[in-house]
Amino acid sequence: MNTMSNVYPLLVSEIHRLHNQLVDCQPQLQHLAAHPEALHQLRICLRQLRSLLRPFHRYAQVEMLDLLLAKVIKQSNTIRDEEVLVAELQLKQHTVLYDQHHAHLQMLYTHFATQTSTELIIQRLITLPLYWQYNLALLADKKLNKQITSHCLSQHKKLKNHLKNKKKLDKHHLRLSVKKLRYALESYGQLLSINTSDRFKKDLQEISSLI
């Protein structure tokens, strides 16, 4: 297991990687009708960011950034739902409904292209490493280790709770819990003990067969 002295370089590396991904897909977000894959890339990137930020919500700047992320994700969810509906209407040849929802989808694309939240997220990611460098320096290594491990254990516990009643399995919330734990492992797996990380990965593999 890595020492917690490696936490800051890990965070900075992840922030730079996700920042670059956002910058790369930004031009395509202005033309979603022609580049629908850009929305998918954006959604993955934003979820990874939220996972990276979750253990540090008690810091004001992180909390404000997370609110922005949640706002953009909610907007993207609306677009994604409409895309699925439009594809289904086209498949079933419901021409009138298809035309109505296709026009609405184009309107959603246009509105999303004009919103500034994504640009604001990109700007805040530039200053976040310096903010974290100062605040993480105030935490002892063991405390920071405990904070991150506790977050990952919490995500794992929520996932296991969804499996208690398999006869009334809520697959939607189960999928959300799977994504949160998977993103947490992607962000912080190398900081966990090998046994803990392997246990989480094993549970994720078993649960994948249920959804």
Tab-separated table of N, CA and C in Angstrom, residues 3 16 28 40 45 50 59 75 88 121 126 146 154 169 173 177 184 187-188 193:
chain	number	residue	atom	x	y	z
A	3	THR	N	2.135	5.040	0.772
A	3	THR	CA	2.032	5.926	1.915
A	3	THR	C	1.176	7.112	1.548
A	16	HIS	N	-5.577	16.808	-13.183
A	16	HIS	CA	-5.050	17.208	-14.482
A	16	HIS	C	-5.618	16.319	-15.597
A	28	GLN	N	-16.817	19.847	-28.733
A	28	GLN	CA	-17.861	18.961	-29.242
A	28	GLN	C	-19.184	19.150	-28.509
A	40	HIS	N	-21.552	11.388	-23.515
A	40	HIS	CA	-21.186	10.185	-22.757
A	40	HIS	C	-19.831	10.381	-22.076
A	45	CYS	N	-16.616	11.543	-17.089
A	45	CYS	CA	-15.620	12.439	-16.505
A	45	CYS	C	-16.161	13.117	-15.245
A	50	ARG	N	-16.643	13.628	-9.211
A	50	ARG	CA	-17.429	13.597	-7.972
A	50	ARG	C	-16.884	12.534	-7.013
A	59	TYR	N	-14.592	20.685	2.808
A	59	TYR	CA	-13.937	21.917	2.366
A	59	TYR	C	-14.880	22.698	1.467
A	75	GLN	N	-28.466	17.947	-15.803
A	75	GLN	CA	-28.814	18.401	-17.149
A	75	GLN	C	-28.509	17.318	-18.181
A	88	GLU	N	-36.065	5.054	-29.239
A	88	GLU	CA	-37.135	4.066	-29.112
A	88	GLU	C	-38.325	4.409	-30.005
A	121	ILE	N	-16.499	24.772	-14.241
A	121	ILE	CA	-15.853	23.606	-13.642
A	121	ILE	C	-14.396	23.518	-14.089
A	126	ILE	N	-8.446	24.240	-12.278
A	126	ILE	CA	-7.096	24.787	-12.410
A	126	ILE	C	-6.552	25.210	-11.043
A	146	LYS	N	-7.457	7.549	7.009
A	146	LYS	CA	-8.732	7.125	7.591
A	146	LYS	C	-9.908	7.750	6.848
A	154	SER	N	-17.727	3.158	3.196
A	154	SER	CA	-19.109	3.625	3.202
A	154	SER	C	-19.801	3.289	1.878
A	169	LEU	N	-35.151	-6.459	-5.421
A	169	LEU	CA	-33.909	-5.763	-5.754
A	169	LEU	C	-34.193	-4.498	-6.556
A	173	HIS	N	-30.971	1.748	-8.198
A	173	HIS	CA	-30.087	2.225	-7.129
A	173	HIS	C	-28.875	1.313	-6.965
A	177	SER	N	-24.986	2.520	-7.006
A	177	SER	CA	-24.025	2.158	-5.960
A	177	SER	C	-22.807	1.467	-6.553
A	184	ALA	N	-14.819	5.061	-6.940
A	184	ALA	CA	-14.008	5.241	-5.731
A	184	ALA	C	-12.745	4.390	-5.810
A	187	SER	N	-10.300	5.906	-8.197
A	187	SER	CA	-9.635	7.092	-7.651
A	187	SER	C	-8.649	6.744	-6.550
A	188	TYR	N	-9.045	5.815	-5.661
A	188	TYR	CA	-8.265	5.603	-4.435
A	188	TYR	C	-7.866	4.152	-4.174
A	193	SER	N	-5.594	-1.075	1.387
A	193	SER	CA	-4.848	-2.314	1.555
A	193	SER	C	-5.231	-3.267	0.427
